[in-house]
Short mmCIF file of C-alpha atoms in Angstrom, two decimals:
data_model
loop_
_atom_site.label_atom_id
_atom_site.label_comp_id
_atom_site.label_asym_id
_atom_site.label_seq_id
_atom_site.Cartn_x
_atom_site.Cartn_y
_atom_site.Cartn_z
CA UNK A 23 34.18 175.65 31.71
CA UNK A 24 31.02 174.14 33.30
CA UNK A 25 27.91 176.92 33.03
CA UNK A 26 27.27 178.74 36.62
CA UNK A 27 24.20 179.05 38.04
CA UNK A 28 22.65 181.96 38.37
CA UNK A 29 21.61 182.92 42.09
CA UNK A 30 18.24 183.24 43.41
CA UNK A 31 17.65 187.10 43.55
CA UNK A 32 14.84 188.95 45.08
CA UNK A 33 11.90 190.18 42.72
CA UNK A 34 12.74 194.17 43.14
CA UNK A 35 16.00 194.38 42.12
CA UNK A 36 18.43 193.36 39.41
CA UNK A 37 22.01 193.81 38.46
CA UNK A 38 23.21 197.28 37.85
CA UNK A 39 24.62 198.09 34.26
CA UNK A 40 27.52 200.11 35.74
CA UNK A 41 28.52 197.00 37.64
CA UNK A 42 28.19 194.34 34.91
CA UNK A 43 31.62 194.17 34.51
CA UNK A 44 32.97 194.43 37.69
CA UNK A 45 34.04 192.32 40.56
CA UNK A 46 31.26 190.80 42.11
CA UNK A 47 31.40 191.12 46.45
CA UNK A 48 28.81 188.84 47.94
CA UNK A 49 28.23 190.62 51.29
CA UNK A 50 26.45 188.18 54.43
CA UNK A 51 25.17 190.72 56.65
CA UNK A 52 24.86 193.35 54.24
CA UNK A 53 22.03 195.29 56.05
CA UNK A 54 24.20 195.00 59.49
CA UNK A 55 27.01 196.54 61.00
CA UNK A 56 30.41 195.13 59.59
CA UNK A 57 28.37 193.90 56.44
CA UNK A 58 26.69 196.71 55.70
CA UNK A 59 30.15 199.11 56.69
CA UNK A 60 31.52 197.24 54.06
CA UNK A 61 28.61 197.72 50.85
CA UNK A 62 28.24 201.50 51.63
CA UNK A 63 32.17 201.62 51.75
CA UNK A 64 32.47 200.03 47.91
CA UNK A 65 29.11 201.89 46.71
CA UNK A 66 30.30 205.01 47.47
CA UNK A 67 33.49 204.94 45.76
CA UNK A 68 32.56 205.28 42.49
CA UNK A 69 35.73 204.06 40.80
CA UNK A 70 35.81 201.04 42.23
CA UNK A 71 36.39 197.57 40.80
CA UNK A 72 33.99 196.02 42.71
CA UNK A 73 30.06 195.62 42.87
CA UNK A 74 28.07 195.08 45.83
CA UNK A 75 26.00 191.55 46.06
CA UNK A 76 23.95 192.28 49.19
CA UNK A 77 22.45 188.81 50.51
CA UNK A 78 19.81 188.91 53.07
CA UNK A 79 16.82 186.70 54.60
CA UNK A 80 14.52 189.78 53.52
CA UNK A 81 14.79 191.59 50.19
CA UNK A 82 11.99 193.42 50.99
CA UNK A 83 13.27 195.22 54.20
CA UNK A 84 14.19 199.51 54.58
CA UNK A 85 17.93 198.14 54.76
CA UNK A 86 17.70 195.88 51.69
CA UNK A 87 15.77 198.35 49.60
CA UNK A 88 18.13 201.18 49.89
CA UNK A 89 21.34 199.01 48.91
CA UNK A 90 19.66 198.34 45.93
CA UNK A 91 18.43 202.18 45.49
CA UNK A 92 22.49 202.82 45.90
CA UNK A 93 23.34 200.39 43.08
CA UNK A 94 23.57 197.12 44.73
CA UNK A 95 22.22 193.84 43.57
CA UNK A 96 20.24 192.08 46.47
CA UNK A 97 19.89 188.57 46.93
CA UNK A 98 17.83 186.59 48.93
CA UNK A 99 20.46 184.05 51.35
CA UNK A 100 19.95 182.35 54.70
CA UNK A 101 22.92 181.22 56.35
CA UNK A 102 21.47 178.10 57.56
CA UNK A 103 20.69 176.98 54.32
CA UNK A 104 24.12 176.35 52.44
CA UNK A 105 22.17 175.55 49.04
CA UNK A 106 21.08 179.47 49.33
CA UNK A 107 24.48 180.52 49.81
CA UNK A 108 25.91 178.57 47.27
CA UNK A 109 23.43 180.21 44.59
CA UNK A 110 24.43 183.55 46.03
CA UNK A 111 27.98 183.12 45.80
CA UNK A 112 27.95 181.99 42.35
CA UNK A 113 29.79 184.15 40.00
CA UNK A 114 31.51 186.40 42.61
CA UNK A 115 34.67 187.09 42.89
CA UNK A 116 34.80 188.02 47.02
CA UNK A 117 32.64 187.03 50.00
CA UNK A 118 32.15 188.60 52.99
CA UNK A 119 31.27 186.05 55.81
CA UNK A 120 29.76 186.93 59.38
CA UNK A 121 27.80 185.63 62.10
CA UNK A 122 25.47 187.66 64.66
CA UNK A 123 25.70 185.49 67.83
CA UNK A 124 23.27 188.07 70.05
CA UNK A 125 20.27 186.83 67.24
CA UNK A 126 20.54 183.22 68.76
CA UNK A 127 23.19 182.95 71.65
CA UNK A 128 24.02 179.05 70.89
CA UNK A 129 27.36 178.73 69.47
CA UNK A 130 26.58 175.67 68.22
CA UNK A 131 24.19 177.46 65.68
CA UNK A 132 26.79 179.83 65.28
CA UNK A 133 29.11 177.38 64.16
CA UNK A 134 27.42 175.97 62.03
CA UNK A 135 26.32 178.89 60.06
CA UNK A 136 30.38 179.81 59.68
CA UNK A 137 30.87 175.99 58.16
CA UNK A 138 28.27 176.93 55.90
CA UNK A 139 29.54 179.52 54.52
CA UNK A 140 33.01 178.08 54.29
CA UNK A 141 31.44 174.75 52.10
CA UNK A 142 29.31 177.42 49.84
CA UNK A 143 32.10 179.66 49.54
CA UNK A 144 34.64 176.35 48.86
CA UNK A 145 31.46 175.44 45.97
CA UNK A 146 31.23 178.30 44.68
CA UNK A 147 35.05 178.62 43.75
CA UNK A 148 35.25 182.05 45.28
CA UNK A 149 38.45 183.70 44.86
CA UNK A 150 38.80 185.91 48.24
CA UNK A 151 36.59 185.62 50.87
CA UNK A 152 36.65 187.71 54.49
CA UNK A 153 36.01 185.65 57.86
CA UNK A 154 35.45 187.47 60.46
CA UNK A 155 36.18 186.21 63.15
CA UNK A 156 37.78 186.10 67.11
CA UNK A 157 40.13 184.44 69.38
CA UNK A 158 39.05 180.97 70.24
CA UNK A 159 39.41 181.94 74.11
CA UNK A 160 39.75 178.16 75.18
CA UNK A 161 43.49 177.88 73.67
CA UNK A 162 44.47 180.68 76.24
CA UNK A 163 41.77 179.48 79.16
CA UNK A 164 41.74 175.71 79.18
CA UNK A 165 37.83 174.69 80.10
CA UNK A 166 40.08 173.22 83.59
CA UNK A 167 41.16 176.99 84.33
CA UNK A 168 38.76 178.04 86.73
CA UNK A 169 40.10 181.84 86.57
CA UNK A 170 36.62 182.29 85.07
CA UNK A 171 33.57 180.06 84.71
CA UNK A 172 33.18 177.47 81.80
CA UNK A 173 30.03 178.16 80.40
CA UNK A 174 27.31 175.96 78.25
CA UNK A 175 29.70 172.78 79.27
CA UNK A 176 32.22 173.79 76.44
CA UNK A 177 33.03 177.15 76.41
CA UNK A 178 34.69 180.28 77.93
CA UNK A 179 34.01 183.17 75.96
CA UNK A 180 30.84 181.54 73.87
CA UNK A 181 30.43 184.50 71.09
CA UNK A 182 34.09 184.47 70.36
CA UNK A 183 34.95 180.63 71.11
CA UNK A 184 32.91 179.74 68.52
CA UNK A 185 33.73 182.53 65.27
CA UNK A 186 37.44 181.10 66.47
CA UNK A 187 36.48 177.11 66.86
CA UNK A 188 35.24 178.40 62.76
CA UNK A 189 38.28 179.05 61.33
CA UNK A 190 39.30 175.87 61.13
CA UNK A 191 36.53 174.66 58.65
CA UNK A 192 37.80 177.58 56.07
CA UNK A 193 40.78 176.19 55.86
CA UNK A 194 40.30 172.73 56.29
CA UNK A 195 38.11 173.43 52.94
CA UNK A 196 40.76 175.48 51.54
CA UNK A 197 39.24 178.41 51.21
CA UNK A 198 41.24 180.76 50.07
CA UNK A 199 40.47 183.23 53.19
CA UNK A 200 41.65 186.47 54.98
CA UNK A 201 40.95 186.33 58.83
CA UNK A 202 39.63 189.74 60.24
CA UNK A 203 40.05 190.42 63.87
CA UNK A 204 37.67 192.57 64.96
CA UNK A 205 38.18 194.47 68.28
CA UNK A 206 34.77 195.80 70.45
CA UNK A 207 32.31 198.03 68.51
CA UNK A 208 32.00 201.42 69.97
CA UNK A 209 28.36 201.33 68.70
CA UNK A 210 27.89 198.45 71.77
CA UNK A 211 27.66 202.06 73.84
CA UNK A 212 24.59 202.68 72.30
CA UNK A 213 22.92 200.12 70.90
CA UNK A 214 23.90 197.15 73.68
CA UNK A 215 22.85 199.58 76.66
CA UNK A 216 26.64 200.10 77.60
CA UNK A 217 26.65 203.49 77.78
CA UNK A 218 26.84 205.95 80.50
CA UNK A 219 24.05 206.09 83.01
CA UNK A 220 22.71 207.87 85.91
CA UNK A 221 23.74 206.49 89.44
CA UNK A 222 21.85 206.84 92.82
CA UNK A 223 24.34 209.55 93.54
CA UNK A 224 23.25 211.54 90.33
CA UNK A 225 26.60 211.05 88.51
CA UNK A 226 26.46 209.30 85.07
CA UNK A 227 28.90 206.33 84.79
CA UNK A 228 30.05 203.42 82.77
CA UNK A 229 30.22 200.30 84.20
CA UNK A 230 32.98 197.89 83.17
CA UNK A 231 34.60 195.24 84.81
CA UNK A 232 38.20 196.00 83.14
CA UNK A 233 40.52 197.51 85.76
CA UNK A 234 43.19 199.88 84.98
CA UNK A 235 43.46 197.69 81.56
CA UNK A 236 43.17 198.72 77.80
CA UNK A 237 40.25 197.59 75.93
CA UNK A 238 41.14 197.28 71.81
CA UNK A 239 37.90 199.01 70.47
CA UNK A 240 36.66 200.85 67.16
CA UNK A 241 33.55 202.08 64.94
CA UNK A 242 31.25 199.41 63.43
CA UNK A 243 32.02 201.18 60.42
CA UNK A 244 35.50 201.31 59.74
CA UNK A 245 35.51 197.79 60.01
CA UNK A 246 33.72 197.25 56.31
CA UNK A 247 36.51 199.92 55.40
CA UNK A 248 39.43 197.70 56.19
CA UNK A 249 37.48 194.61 54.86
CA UNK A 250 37.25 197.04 51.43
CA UNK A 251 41.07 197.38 51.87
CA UNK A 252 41.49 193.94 52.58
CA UNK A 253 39.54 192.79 49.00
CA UNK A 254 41.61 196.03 47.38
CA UNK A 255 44.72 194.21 48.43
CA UNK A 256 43.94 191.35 46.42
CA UNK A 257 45.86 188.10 46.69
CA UNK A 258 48.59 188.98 49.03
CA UNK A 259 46.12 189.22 52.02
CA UNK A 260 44.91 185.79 51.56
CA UNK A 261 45.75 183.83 54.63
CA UNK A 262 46.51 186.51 56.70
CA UNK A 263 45.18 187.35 59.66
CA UNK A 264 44.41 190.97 60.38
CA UNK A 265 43.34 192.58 63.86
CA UNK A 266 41.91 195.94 63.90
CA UNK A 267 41.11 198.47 66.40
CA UNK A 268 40.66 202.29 66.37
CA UNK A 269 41.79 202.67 69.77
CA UNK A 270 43.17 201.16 73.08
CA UNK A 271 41.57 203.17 76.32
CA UNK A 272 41.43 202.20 79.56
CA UNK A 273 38.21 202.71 81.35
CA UNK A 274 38.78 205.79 82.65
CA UNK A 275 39.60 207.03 79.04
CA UNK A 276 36.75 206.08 77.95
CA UNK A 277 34.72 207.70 80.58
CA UNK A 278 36.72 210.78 79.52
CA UNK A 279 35.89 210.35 75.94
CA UNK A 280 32.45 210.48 77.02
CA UNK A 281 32.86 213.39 79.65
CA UNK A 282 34.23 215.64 76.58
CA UNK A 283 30.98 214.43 74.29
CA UNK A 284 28.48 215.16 77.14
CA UNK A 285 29.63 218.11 78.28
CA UNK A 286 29.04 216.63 81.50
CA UNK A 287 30.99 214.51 84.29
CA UNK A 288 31.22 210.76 83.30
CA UNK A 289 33.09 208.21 85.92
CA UNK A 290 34.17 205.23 85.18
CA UNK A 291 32.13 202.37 87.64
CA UNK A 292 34.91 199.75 88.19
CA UNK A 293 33.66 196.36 88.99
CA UNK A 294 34.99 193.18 89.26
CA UNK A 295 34.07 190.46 86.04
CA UNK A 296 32.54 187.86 88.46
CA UNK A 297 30.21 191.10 89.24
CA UNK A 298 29.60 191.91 85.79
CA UNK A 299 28.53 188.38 85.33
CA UNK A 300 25.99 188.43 88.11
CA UNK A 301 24.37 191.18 86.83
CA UNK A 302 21.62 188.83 85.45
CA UNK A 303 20.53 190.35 82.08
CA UNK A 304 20.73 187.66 78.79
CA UNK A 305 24.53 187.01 77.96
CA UNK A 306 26.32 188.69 81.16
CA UNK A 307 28.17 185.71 81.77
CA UNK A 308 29.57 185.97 78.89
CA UNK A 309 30.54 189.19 78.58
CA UNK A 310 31.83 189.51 82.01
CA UNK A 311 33.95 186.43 80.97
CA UNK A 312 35.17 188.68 77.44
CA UNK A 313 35.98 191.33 79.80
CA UNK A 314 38.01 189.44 81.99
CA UNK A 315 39.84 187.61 78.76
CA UNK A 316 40.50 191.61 77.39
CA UNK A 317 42.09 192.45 80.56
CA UNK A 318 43.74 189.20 81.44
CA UNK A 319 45.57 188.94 78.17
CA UNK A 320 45.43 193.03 77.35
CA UNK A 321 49.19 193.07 76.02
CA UNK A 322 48.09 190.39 73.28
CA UNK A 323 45.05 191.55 73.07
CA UNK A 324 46.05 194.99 71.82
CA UNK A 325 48.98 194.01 70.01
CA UNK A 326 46.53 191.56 68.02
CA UNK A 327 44.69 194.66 66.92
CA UNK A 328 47.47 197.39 65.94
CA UNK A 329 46.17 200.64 65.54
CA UNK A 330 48.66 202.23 63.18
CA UNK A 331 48.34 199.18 61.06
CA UNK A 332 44.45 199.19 60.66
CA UNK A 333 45.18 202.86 59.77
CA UNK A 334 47.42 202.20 56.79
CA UNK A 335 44.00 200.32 55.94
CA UNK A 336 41.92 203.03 56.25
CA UNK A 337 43.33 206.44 56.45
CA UNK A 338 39.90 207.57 57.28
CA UNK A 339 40.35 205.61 60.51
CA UNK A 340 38.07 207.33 63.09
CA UNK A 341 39.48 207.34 66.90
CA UNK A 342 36.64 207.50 69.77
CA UNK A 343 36.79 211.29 69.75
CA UNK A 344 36.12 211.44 66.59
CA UNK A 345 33.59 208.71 66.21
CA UNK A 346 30.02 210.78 65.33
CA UNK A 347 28.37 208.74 67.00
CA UNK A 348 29.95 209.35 70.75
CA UNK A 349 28.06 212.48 70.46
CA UNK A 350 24.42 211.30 69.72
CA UNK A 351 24.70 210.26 73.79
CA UNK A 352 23.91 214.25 73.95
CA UNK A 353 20.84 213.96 71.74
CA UNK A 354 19.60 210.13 73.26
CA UNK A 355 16.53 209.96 75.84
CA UNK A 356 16.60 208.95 79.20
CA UNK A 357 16.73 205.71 80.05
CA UNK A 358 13.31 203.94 80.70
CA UNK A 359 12.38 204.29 84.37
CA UNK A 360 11.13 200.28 83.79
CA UNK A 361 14.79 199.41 82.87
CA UNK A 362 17.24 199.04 86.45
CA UNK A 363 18.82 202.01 87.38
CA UNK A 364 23.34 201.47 86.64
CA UNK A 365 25.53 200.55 89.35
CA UNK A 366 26.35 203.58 92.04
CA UNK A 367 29.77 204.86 90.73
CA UNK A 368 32.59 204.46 92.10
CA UNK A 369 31.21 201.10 94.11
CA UNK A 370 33.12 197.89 94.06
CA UNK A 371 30.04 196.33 93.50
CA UNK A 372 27.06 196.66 92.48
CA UNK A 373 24.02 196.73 95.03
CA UNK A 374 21.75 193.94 95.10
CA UNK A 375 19.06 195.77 93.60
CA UNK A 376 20.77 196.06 90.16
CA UNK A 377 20.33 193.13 88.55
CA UNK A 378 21.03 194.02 84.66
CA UNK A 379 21.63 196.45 82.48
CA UNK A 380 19.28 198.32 79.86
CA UNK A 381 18.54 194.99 77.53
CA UNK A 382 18.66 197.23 74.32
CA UNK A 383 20.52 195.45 71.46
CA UNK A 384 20.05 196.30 68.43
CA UNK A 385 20.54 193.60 65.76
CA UNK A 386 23.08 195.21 63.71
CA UNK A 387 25.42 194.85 66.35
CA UNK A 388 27.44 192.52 68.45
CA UNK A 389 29.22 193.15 71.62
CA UNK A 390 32.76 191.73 70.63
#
């Protein structure tokens, strides 16, 4: 058997002794949301079979240093480069592969990164790896259905059309790959400026352009739980594709959700998508376009992502009352008096002065 290279690793850290004989899970994104669910899920189980190969573009960072404090080998990787991947890929036995659209917003670049990581996984000889992925939205909306606007010439829903457009390369390449579905991160509430907000009329609201229909949703976290699941479950989840959600809520059950968190009235602010998509800030038009695909297809949708089924994955499976998190909305700031005041609840639509919503994503996360 040819000699494997070993992979370019940062100065700082080196391979655990209580992981030298274990499974080796190369983790893309392991100081983000899904990648780095996914690293605390296997470092914290101390029995497991598994060892944690964090790649990142910066060793060096908070996130990257305290993997490694927690036992995890940390590489340096850049998923533009596939010669970086390859090296960090070497020698494992898993990968987890991910993109962060929101970083860039060109699904071209997007794209491209995923086809990178298919060839270095395909390279590498990798034994399991973990897309994650999305519907491609164009094999339900034809680019010449004008039920919602095509958008950058080629695309409907841009930060799902292309994770879906992906898949093909993975197993055009072969790779020997489970597809996971992921449904729309909770976390989006607070870290994509989605949560509830004060109106003209003094009522706090969340503003959604999804009717009386179910959006499939769930914690950032529990999604590196199922992908530890999925790597537990070896061979027989290799080619499957697995949705996942924590929870199907209307708006108004949502708004609820966050009424019982607050302590406090919330309302759910019904508008409709083409609204949503005027609302001007970076990337409404296409999430006023993944709204309208939820709620347009919400029976397939939700059925994609079975709740019962992502809990035989994870037992732990939080639901949104549950989620932590929904309850740091009591303990958050106001929101900046520069940012636009949220749309009046209970309008329609929302008044010409309010033109976007509080710009504040944090990079961890992803608004699927």
């Amino acid at each position: 058997m040819a000699h494997r290279k070993t992979p370019r690793r940062s100065s700082r850290t080196k391979i655990d002794e209580r992981n030298k004989d274990k499974k080796i899970i190369a983790v893309v994104g392991a100081t983000g949301a899904q990648g780095g669910g996914l690293a605390r899920a296997i470092l914290e189980d101390k029995n497991s079979e598994f060892a944690v190969r964090a790649l990142t573009r910066d060793p060096n960072s908070d996130k990257a240093k305290a993997l490694a404090d927690a036992g995890a080998e940390v590489v340096t990787a850049d998923v533009d480069d596939v010669k970086s991947l390859r090296q960090a890929f070497e020698g494992a036995h898993g990968a987890f592969c991910v993109t962060f659209f929101w970083a860039h917003m060109k699904p071209e670049k997007e794209l491209s990164e995923a086809r990178n990581m298919a060839q270095a996984a395909k390279d590498a000889a990798v034994h399991h790896v973990i897309w994650s992925t999305l519907e491609d939205t164009r094999k339900s909306v034809p680019l010449s259905d004008d039920r919602m606007p095509t958008l950058m010439g080629k695309y409907k829903v841009p930060h799902f059309d292309a994770k879906g457009e992906a898949d093909e390369a993975f197993k055009e390449l072969g790779v020997p790959t489970t597809f996971l579905l992921a449904s729309f991160y909770w976390d989006n509430f607070i870290h994509f400026g989605m949560g509830p907000k004060k109106g003209a009329d003094g009522k706090l609201a969340i503003t959604l352009p999804m009717g009386n229909k179910k959006l499939a949703g769930i914690a950032a976290e529990d999604i590196g739980k199922v992908a530890y699941a999925i790597f537990e479950g070896g061979d027989e989840m290799i080619g499957k594709t697995v949705g996942i959600a924590g929870g199907h809520q209307t708006g108004a059950q949502l708004a609820k959700s966050f009424s019982k968190a607050l302590g406090r009235e919330v309302v759910y602010n019904e508008i409709a998508p083409a609204d949503y998509r005027a609302l001007g800030f970076p990337g409404a038009d296409d999430l006023g376009n993944m709204f309208q695909y939820y709620s347009d297809f919400e029976q397939a949708c939700c059925d994609m992502r079975n709740i019962s089924e992502t809990k035989s994955l994870n037992p732990e499976l939080l639901t949104l009352d549950r989620w932590p998190d929904l309850h740091r909305f009591a303990r958050l700031p106001p929101p900046s008096p520069r940012l636009p005041a949220p749309c009046v609840a209970g309008d329609r639509r929302c008044r010409g002065e309010v033109k976007s919503l509080p710009p504040r994503c944090d990079a961890r996360f992803s608004a699927r």
